[in-house]
Coordinates of C-alpha atoms in Angstrom, one line a residue:
M1 CA 106.9 -77.8 -202.6
E2 CA 103.9 -79.0 -200.6
R3 CA 101.4 -76.3 -199.9
R4 CA 100.2 -76.8 -196.4
T5 CA 96.7 -75.5 -195.4
V6 CA 96.5 -74.0 -191.9
L7 CA 92.9 -73.8 -190.5
I8 CA 92.3 -71.7 -187.3
V9 CA 89.0 -72.3 -185.5
L10 CA 87.3 -69.2 -184.2
F11 CA 84.5 -68.8 -181.8
D12 CA 83.0 -66.2 -179.5
G13 CA 85.2 -65.5 -176.5
V14 CA 88.4 -66.5 -178.3
L15 CA 91.6 -64.8 -177.0
S16 CA 92.8 -62.7 -179.9
L17 CA 96.6 -63.3 -179.3
D18 CA 96.0 -67.0 -179.1
F19 CA 95.2 -67.1 -182.8
T20 CA 96.9 -64.0 -184.2
G21 CA 100.2 -65.0 -182.8
P22 CA 100.4 -68.4 -184.6
L23 CA 98.7 -66.8 -187.6
E24 CA 101.5 -64.2 -188.0
V25 CA 104.1 -66.9 -187.6
F26 CA 102.7 -69.0 -190.5
A27 CA 102.0 -65.8 -192.5
G28 CA 105.6 -64.7 -192.0
A29 CA 106.8 -68.1 -193.2
A30 CA 104.6 -68.0 -196.2
G31 CA 106.2 -64.6 -197.0
A32 CA 109.7 -66.0 -196.7
V33 CA 108.8 -69.1 -198.7
P34 CA 106.0 -68.2 -201.1
G35 CA 103.4 -70.9 -201.4
A36 CA 104.4 -72.7 -198.3
Y37 CA 101.2 -72.1 -196.4
D38 CA 97.5 -71.4 -197.2
I39 CA 96.1 -69.9 -194.0
R40 CA 92.3 -69.8 -193.3
T41 CA 90.2 -68.9 -190.3
G42 CA 86.7 -70.5 -189.8
S43 CA 83.8 -70.2 -187.4
L44 CA 81.0 -72.7 -187.1
D45 CA 78.7 -71.0 -189.6
G46 CA 81.1 -68.5 -191.0
S47 CA 79.7 -65.6 -189.0
P48 CA 81.9 -63.0 -187.3
V49 CA 83.0 -63.7 -183.8
R50 CA 83.7 -61.4 -180.9
T51 CA 87.0 -62.0 -179.0
S52 CA 87.3 -61.9 -175.2
S53 CA 88.7 -58.3 -175.5
G54 CA 85.8 -57.2 -177.6
L55 CA 87.4 -57.3 -181.1
S56 CA 85.1 -58.4 -183.9
V57 CA 86.7 -60.8 -186.4
T58 CA 85.2 -62.0 -189.7
P59 CA 86.4 -65.5 -190.6
D60 CA 87.2 -66.7 -194.1
L61 CA 84.7 -69.5 -194.1
A62 CA 82.3 -71.7 -192.3
L63 CA 83.9 -74.8 -190.8
S64 CA 81.5 -77.0 -192.7
D65 CA 83.0 -75.7 -195.9
A66 CA 86.6 -76.3 -194.9
S67 CA 88.5 -79.2 -196.5
A68 CA 90.8 -81.3 -194.3
P69 CA 93.7 -79.1 -193.4
H70 CA 97.4 -80.0 -192.9
T71 CA 97.4 -78.1 -189.6
L72 CA 94.3 -77.4 -187.5
I73 CA 94.7 -74.9 -184.7
V74 CA 92.2 -74.4 -181.8
P75 CA 93.0 -71.3 -179.8
G76 CA 91.9 -70.6 -176.2
G77 CA 90.1 -67.9 -174.4
E78 CA 87.0 -67.5 -172.1
G79 CA 84.9 -69.0 -174.9
T80 CA 86.4 -72.4 -174.3
R81 CA 84.8 -72.6 -170.8
A82 CA 81.3 -73.0 -172.4
I83 CA 82.2 -73.5 -176.0
D84 CA 79.5 -74.0 -178.6
P85 CA 78.6 -77.7 -178.7
G86 CA 78.5 -77.4 -182.4
V87 CA 82.2 -76.6 -182.5
V88 CA 83.0 -79.6 -180.3
A89 CA 80.9 -81.8 -182.6
W90 CA 82.7 -80.5 -185.6
L91 CA 86.1 -81.2 -184.0
R92 CA 85.0 -84.7 -183.0
E93 CA 84.0 -85.5 -186.6
N94 CA 86.6 -83.7 -188.6
A95 CA 89.8 -82.9 -186.5
Q96 CA 91.4 -86.2 -186.9
A97 CA 91.5 -85.7 -190.7
A98 CA 94.2 -83.0 -190.1
R99 CA 97.8 -84.2 -190.2
R100 CA 98.6 -82.0 -187.2
L101 CA 96.3 -80.9 -184.4
V102 CA 97.3 -77.9 -182.3
S103 CA 95.8 -76.1 -179.3
V104 CA 96.9 -72.9 -177.8
C105 CA 96.2 -72.2 -174.1
T106 CA 92.7 -73.4 -173.1
G107 CA 92.0 -74.6 -176.7
A108 CA 93.0 -77.9 -175.0
Y109 CA 89.6 -77.9 -173.3
A110 CA 87.9 -77.9 -176.6
L111 CA 90.0 -80.8 -178.0
A112 CA 89.6 -82.7 -174.8
A113 CA 85.8 -82.2 -174.9
A114 CA 85.9 -83.7 -178.4
G115 CA 87.8 -86.8 -177.1
L116 CA 90.9 -85.9 -179.0
L117 CA 93.3 -85.8 -176.1
D118 CA 92.5 -89.1 -174.4
G119 CA 95.7 -90.9 -173.5
R120 CA 97.9 -88.0 -174.5
R121 CA 100.3 -85.9 -172.6
V122 CA 99.3 -82.2 -173.0
T123 CA 99.7 -78.8 -171.4
T124 CA 97.7 -75.7 -171.0
H125 CA 97.7 -72.4 -169.2
W126 CA 99.3 -72.7 -165.7
A127 CA 96.3 -71.2 -164.0
L128 CA 93.8 -73.6 -165.6
W129 CA 95.5 -77.0 -165.8
E130 CA 93.9 -78.4 -162.7
G131 CA 90.4 -77.9 -164.2
L132 CA 91.5 -79.6 -167.4
A133 CA 92.9 -82.6 -165.4
E134 CA 89.7 -82.8 -163.3
R135 CA 87.2 -82.6 -166.1
F136 CA 89.1 -85.0 -168.4
P137 CA 90.8 -87.7 -166.3
A138 CA 91.8 -89.6 -169.4
V139 CA 94.1 -86.8 -170.4
E140 CA 97.7 -86.6 -168.9
V141 CA 98.1 -82.9 -168.1
D142 CA 101.6 -81.5 -167.5
P143 CA 101.4 -77.8 -166.4
G144 CA 105.1 -77.2 -166.7
P145 CA 106.3 -76.9 -170.3
I146 CA 105.4 -74.1 -172.6
Y147 CA 104.4 -76.7 -175.2
I148 CA 104.2 -80.4 -175.6
R149 CA 104.2 -82.5 -178.8
D150 CA 102.7 -85.9 -178.5
G151 CA 102.5 -87.5 -182.0
P152 CA 100.4 -85.5 -184.3
V153 CA 98.9 -83.5 -181.4
S154 CA 100.6 -80.4 -180.1
T155 CA 99.4 -78.4 -177.1
S156 CA 100.8 -75.1 -175.8
A157 CA 100.5 -73.1 -172.6
G158 CA 99.2 -69.6 -172.2
V159 CA 99.1 -66.9 -174.9
T160 CA 102.6 -66.2 -176.3
S161 CA 103.6 -69.9 -176.1
G162 CA 101.5 -70.4 -179.1
I163 CA 104.0 -68.4 -181.0
D164 CA 106.8 -70.7 -179.8
L165 CA 104.9 -73.8 -180.9
A166 CA 104.1 -72.3 -184.3
L167 CA 107.8 -71.5 -184.8
A168 CA 108.7 -75.1 -183.9
L169 CA 106.1 -76.3 -186.5
V170 CA 107.5 -74.0 -189.1
E171 CA 111.0 -75.3 -188.4
E172 CA 109.7 -78.8 -188.9
D173 CA 108.2 -77.9 -192.2
L174 CA 110.7 -75.4 -193.7
G175 CA 113.9 -75.6 -191.6
R176 CA 115.6 -73.7 -188.9
D177 CA 116.7 -70.8 -191.0
V178 CA 113.1 -69.9 -192.1
A179 CA 111.9 -70.2 -188.5
L180 CA 114.7 -67.9 -187.3
T181 CA 113.9 -65.4 -190.0
V182 CA 110.3 -65.3 -188.9
A183 CA 111.3 -65.0 -185.2
R184 CA 113.6 -62.1 -186.0
F185 CA 110.9 -60.3 -188.1
L186 CA 108.4 -60.7 -185.2
V187 CA 111.0 -59.4 -182.8
V188 CA 110.8 -62.7 -180.9
F189 CA 114.4 -62.7 -179.8
L190 CA 114.7 -66.4 -179.5
R191 CA 112.7 -69.5 -179.9
R192 CA 112.1 -71.1 -176.6
P193 CA 112.3 -74.9 -176.4
G194 CA 109.2 -76.7 -175.6
N195 CA 110.6 -78.0 -172.3
Q196 CA 111.2 -74.5 -171.0
R197 CA 109.0 -73.9 -168.0
Q198 CA 106.1 -71.5 -168.1
F199 CA 107.7 -69.3 -165.5
S200 CA 111.2 -68.1 -164.8
V201 CA 112.6 -69.3 -161.5
Q202 CA 112.0 -66.0 -159.8
L203 CA 108.4 -65.9 -161.0
A204 CA 107.6 -69.6 -160.3
A205 CA 109.0 -69.6 -156.8
Q206 CA 107.2 -68.2 -153.8
S207 CA 108.5 -64.9 -152.6
A208 CA 109.7 -65.2 -149.0
Q209 CA 107.8 -63.2 -146.4
R210 CA 110.9 -62.4 -144.3
R211 CA 113.2 -59.7 -145.5
P212 CA 116.4 -61.7 -145.0
L213 CA 115.2 -64.5 -147.2
R214 CA 113.9 -62.1 -149.9
D215 CA 117.3 -60.6 -149.9
I216 CA 118.9 -64.0 -150.3
Q217 CA 116.7 -64.7 -153.3
Q218 CA 117.8 -61.4 -154.9
Y219 CA 121.4 -62.2 -154.1
I220 CA 121.3 -65.6 -155.7
A221 CA 119.8 -64.1 -158.9
E222 CA 122.4 -61.3 -159.1
H223 CA 125.5 -63.5 -158.1
P224 CA 125.1 -67.0 -159.6
D225 CA 128.9 -67.3 -159.6
A226 CA 129.3 -66.7 -155.9
D227 CA 129.6 -69.3 -153.1
L228 CA 125.9 -70.2 -152.8
S229 CA 126.3 -73.1 -150.4
V230 CA 123.8 -73.4 -147.6
S231 CA 126.4 -72.4 -145.0
A232 CA 127.4 -69.3 -147.0
L233 CA 123.8 -68.2 -147.6
A234 CA 122.9 -68.9 -144.0
E235 CA 125.7 -66.7 -142.8
R236 CA 124.5 -63.9 -145.1
A237 CA 121.0 -64.3 -143.6
N238 CA 122.4 -64.3 -140.1
L239 CA 120.8 -67.7 -139.4
S240 CA 122.2 -71.1 -138.6
P241 CA 122.5 -73.4 -141.6
R242 CA 119.8 -75.8 -140.2
H243 CA 117.4 -72.9 -139.4
F244 CA 118.1 -71.2 -142.8
A245 CA 117.5 -74.4 -144.8
R246 CA 114.2 -75.1 -143.0
A247 CA 113.0 -71.5 -143.3
F248 CA 113.9 -71.3 -146.9
R249 CA 112.0 -74.5 -147.8
E250 CA 109.0 -73.4 -145.8
E251 CA 108.7 -69.9 -147.3
I252 CA 110.0 -70.5 -150.9
G253 CA 108.7 -74.1 -151.5
T254 CA 112.0 -75.7 -152.4
S255 CA 115.4 -76.4 -150.9
P256 CA 118.2 -73.7 -151.2
G257 CA 120.3 -76.1 -153.2
R258 CA 117.6 -76.8 -155.8
Y259 CA 116.7 -73.1 -156.0
V260 CA 120.3 -72.3 -156.7
D261 CA 120.5 -75.1 -159.3
Q262 CA 117.4 -73.6 -161.1
V263 CA 118.7 -70.1 -161.1
R264 CA 122.1 -71.1 -162.4
L265 CA 120.6 -73.1 -165.2
E266 CA 118.3 -70.3 -166.2
V267 CA 121.2 -67.8 -166.3
A268 CA 123.3 -70.2 -168.3
R269 CA 120.5 -70.7 -170.8
R270 CA 120.1 -66.9 -171.2
L271 CA 123.8 -66.4 -171.7
L272 CA 123.9 -69.2 -174.3
E273 CA 120.9 -67.7 -176.1
D274 CA 121.7 -64.0 -175.9
T275 CA 125.5 -63.8 -176.0
G276 CA 128.6 -65.1 -177.8
Y277 CA 130.3 -66.2 -174.6
G278 CA 132.2 -69.4 -174.8
I279 CA 131.0 -72.5 -173.0
E280 CA 133.8 -72.3 -170.4
E281 CA 133.1 -68.6 -169.8
V282 CA 129.4 -69.3 -169.3
S283 CA 130.1 -72.1 -166.9
R284 CA 132.3 -69.8 -164.8
A285 CA 129.8 -66.9 -164.9
C286 CA 127.0 -69.2 -163.6
G287 CA 129.0 -70.8 -160.8
Y288 CA 129.4 -74.2 -162.3
G289 CA 133.1 -74.0 -162.2
T290 CA 133.8 -76.3 -165.1
P291 CA 132.1 -77.0 -168.5
E292 CA 131.6 -80.6 -167.5
A293 CA 129.6 -79.6 -164.4
M294 CA 127.4 -77.4 -166.5
R295 CA 127.0 -80.1 -169.1
R296 CA 125.7 -82.5 -166.4
A297 CA 123.2 -80.0 -165.2
F298 CA 121.9 -79.4 -168.8
V299 CA 121.6 -83.1 -169.6
R300 CA 119.9 -83.8 -166.3
D301 CA 117.3 -81.0 -166.6
L302 CA 117.0 -80.3 -170.3
G303 CA 118.1 -83.5 -171.9
T304 CA 120.7 -81.8 -174.1
A305 CA 124.2 -80.5 -173.8
P306 CA 125.0 -76.7 -173.7
A307 CA 126.7 -76.7 -177.1
E308 CA 123.6 -78.3 -178.7
Y309 CA 121.3 -76.0 -176.8
R310 CA 123.2 -73.0 -178.2
R311 CA 123.1 -74.4 -181.7
R312 CA 119.3 -74.7 -181.6
F313 CA 118.4 -71.5 -179.8
H314 CA 121.0 -68.9 -180.4
P315 CA 119.8 -66.5 -183.2

């Protein structure tokens, strides 16, 4: 079996969970399959670094002493906003020798500064993607997914999404069963697909200012199987359908129909991931009516059918 070296770059101001999350995933996989990974951490000169939360971490080696790894991981944190130019120079000179290049959160800033993301589609933390796009116009930044894989370069969103990406890489290397074993051990109940959005529908959408519309949002979330047509929701809000649709879009940022579609899809995904309900039962519970209607929604928004989604993401 190939022994894959994983090298994690450390620097002052690194966010601890950005590197300990993936580290624990690869360490768990190495425990499940002895010899699968050789995990190392390195700082520019081998000196201890201080994380953004004040934790002192002593790396295994200096980056200059590291051989070309199979997987090179650059975590994020406050330190990426003014990262040591020496780290950027090392990345520019050495990172492309790795077979896989990975960033977590704002680690994408460091890779972009080294010119390693030009022409690639990437993601980063939802609150900081605009800065990445403005500073590095040659990089295609998509703030939506929790991680994106573009050839040998993989980028993930904020903090815990680095765990999701690491699990996907372990699955690529060692298979689905090993990745699921690690996820269960870490009490990560399921492995989120890369195209999952960084927020749930309720978190991503604006919260309506007016009480009737906030109540409608809650009603939709709690009753996805109800009649959620514009006319039915308008009647519940004591508004005309036209007034309701206009007010909903103004306050929540999307149309009632699209909001309902997103909520139903999210509930369906959760039921497929977390329960043993059959496809037909899930489609009824989420208001799709028929399995075919749910299948069309999954293919349109996720690029996969419900049965395949369950196969990949149900523990």
